[in-house]
PDB file of C-alpha atoms in Angstrom:
ATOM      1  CA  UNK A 214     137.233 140.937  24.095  1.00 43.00           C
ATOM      2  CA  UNK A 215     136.888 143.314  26.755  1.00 42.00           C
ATOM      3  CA  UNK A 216     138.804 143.447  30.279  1.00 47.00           C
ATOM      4  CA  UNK A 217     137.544 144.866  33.192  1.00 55.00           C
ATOM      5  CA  UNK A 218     139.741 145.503  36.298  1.00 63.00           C
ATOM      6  CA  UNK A 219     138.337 147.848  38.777  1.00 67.00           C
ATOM      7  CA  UNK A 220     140.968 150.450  40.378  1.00 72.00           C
ATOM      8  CA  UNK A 221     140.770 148.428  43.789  1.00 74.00           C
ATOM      9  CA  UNK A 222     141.801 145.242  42.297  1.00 77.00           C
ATOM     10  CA  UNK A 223     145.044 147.059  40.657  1.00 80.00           C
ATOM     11  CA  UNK A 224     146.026 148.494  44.126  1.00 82.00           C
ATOM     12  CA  UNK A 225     145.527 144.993  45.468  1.00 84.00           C
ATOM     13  CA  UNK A 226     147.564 143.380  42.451  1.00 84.00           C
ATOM     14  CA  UNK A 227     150.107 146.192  43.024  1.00 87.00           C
ATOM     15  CA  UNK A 228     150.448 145.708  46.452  1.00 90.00           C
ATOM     16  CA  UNK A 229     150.994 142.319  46.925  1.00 90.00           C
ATOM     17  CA  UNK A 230     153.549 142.437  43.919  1.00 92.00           C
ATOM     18  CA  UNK A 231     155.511 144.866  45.856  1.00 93.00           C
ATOM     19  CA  UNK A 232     155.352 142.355  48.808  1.00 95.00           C
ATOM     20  CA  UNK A 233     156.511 139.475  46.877  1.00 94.00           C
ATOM     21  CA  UNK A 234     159.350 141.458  45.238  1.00 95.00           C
ATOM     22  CA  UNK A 235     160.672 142.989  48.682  1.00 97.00           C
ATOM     23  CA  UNK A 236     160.241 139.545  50.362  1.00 97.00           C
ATOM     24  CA  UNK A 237     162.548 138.083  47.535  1.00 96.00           C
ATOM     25  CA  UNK A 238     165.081 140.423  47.866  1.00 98.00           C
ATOM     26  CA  UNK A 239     165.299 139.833  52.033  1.00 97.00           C
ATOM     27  CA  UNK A 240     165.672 135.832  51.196  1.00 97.00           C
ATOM     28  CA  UNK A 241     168.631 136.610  48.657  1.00 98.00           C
ATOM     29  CA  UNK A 242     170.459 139.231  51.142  1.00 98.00           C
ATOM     30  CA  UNK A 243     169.705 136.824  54.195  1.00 98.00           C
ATOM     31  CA  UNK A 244     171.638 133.685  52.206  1.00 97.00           C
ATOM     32  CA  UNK A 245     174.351 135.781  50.885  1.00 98.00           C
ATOM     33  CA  UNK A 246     174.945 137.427  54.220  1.00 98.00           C
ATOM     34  CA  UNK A 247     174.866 133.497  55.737  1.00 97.00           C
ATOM     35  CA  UNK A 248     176.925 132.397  53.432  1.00 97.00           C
ATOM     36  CA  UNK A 249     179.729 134.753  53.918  1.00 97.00           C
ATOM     37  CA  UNK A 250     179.339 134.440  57.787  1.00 96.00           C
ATOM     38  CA  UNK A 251     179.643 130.584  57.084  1.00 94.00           C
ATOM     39  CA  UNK A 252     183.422 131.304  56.340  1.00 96.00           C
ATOM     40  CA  UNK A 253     184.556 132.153  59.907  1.00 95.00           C
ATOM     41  CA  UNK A 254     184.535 129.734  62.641  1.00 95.00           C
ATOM     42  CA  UNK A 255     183.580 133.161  64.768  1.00 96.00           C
ATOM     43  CA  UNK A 256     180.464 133.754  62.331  1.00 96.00           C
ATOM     44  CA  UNK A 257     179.197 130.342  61.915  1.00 97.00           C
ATOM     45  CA  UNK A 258     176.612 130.462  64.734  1.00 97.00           C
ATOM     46  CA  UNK A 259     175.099 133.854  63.247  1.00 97.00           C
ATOM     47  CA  UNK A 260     175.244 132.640  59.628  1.00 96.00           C
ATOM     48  CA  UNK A 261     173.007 129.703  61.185  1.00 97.00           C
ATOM     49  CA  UNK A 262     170.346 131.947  62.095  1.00 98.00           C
ATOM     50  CA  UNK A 263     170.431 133.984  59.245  1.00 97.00           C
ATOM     51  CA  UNK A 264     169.663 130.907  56.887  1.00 97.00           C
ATOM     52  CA  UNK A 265     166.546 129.783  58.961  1.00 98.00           C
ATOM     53  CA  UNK A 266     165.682 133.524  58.968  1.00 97.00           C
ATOM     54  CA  UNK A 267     166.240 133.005  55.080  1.00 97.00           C
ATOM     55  CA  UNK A 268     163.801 129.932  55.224  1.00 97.00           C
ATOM     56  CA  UNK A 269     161.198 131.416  57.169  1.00 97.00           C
ATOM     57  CA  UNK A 270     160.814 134.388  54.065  1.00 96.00           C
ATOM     58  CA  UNK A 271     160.623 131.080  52.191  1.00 96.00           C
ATOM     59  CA  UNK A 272     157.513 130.261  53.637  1.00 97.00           C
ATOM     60  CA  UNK A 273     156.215 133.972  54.100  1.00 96.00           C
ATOM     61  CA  UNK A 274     155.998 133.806  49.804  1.00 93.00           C
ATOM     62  CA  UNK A 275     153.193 131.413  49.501  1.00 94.00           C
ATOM     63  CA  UNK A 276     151.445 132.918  51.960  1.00 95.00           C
ATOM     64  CA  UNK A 277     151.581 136.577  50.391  1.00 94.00           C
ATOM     65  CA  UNK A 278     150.072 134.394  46.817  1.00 92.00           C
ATOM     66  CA  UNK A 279     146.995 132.810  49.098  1.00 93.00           C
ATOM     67  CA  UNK A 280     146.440 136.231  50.864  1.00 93.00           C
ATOM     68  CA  UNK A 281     146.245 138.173  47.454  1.00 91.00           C
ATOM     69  CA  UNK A 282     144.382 135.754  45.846  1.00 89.00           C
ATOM     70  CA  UNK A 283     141.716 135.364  49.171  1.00 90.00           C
ATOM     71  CA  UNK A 284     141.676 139.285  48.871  1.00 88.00           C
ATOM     72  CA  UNK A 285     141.070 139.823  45.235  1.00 86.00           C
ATOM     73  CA  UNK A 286     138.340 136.491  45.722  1.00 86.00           C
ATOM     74  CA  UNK A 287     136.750 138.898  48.364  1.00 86.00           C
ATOM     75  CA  UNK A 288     136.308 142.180  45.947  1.00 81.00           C
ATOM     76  CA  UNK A 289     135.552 140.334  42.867  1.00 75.00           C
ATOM     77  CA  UNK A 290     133.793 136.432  43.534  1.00 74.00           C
ATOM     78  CA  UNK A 291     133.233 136.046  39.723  1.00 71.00           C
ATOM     79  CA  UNK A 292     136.957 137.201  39.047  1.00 65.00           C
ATOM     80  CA  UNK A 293     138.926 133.439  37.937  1.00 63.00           C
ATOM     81  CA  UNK A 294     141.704 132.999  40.538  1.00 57.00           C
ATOM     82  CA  UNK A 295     144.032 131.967  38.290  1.00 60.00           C
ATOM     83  CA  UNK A 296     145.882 134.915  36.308  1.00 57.00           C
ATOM     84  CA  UNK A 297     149.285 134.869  34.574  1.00 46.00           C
ATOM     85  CA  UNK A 298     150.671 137.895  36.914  1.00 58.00           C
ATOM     86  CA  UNK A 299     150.562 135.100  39.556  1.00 62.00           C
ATOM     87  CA  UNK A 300     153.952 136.284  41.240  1.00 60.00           C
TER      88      UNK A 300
END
């Protein structure tokens, strides 16, 4: 069996990955920063925000998954779009 992934295709892979990962990590510090805002009557209003902030990243992840996979489509048409490093 032989596997053939051109250099652009890694960058692309590698790229998006590193969007996915640094998008995660916003969503979890957004809700724990809510969350400890939701503990003050003074805070409340911000925490709000930061949790629909926090849902908005939400969204932004499936979008990253169709752009990468739309991109990769682009380089490669006869490359499958389904993959197990689907992030």
């Amino acid at each position: 069996m032989q596997l053939r992934i051109g250099p652009d295709e890694l960058v692309i892979r590698g790229l998006y990955e590193t969007l996915s990962i640094v998008n995660d990590v916003l969503i979890g510090l957004i809700f724990l920063i809510g969350s400890f805002l939701f503990f003050s009557d003074a805070t409340m209003v911000a925490g709000t925000w930061l949790f629909v902030a926090g849902s908005v990243l939400m969204l932004v992840r499936p979008c990253i998954r169709l752009t990468r996979r739309i991109h990769l489509q682009r380089i490669n048409p006869a490359l499958s779009p389904e993959t197990a490093r689907d992030f």
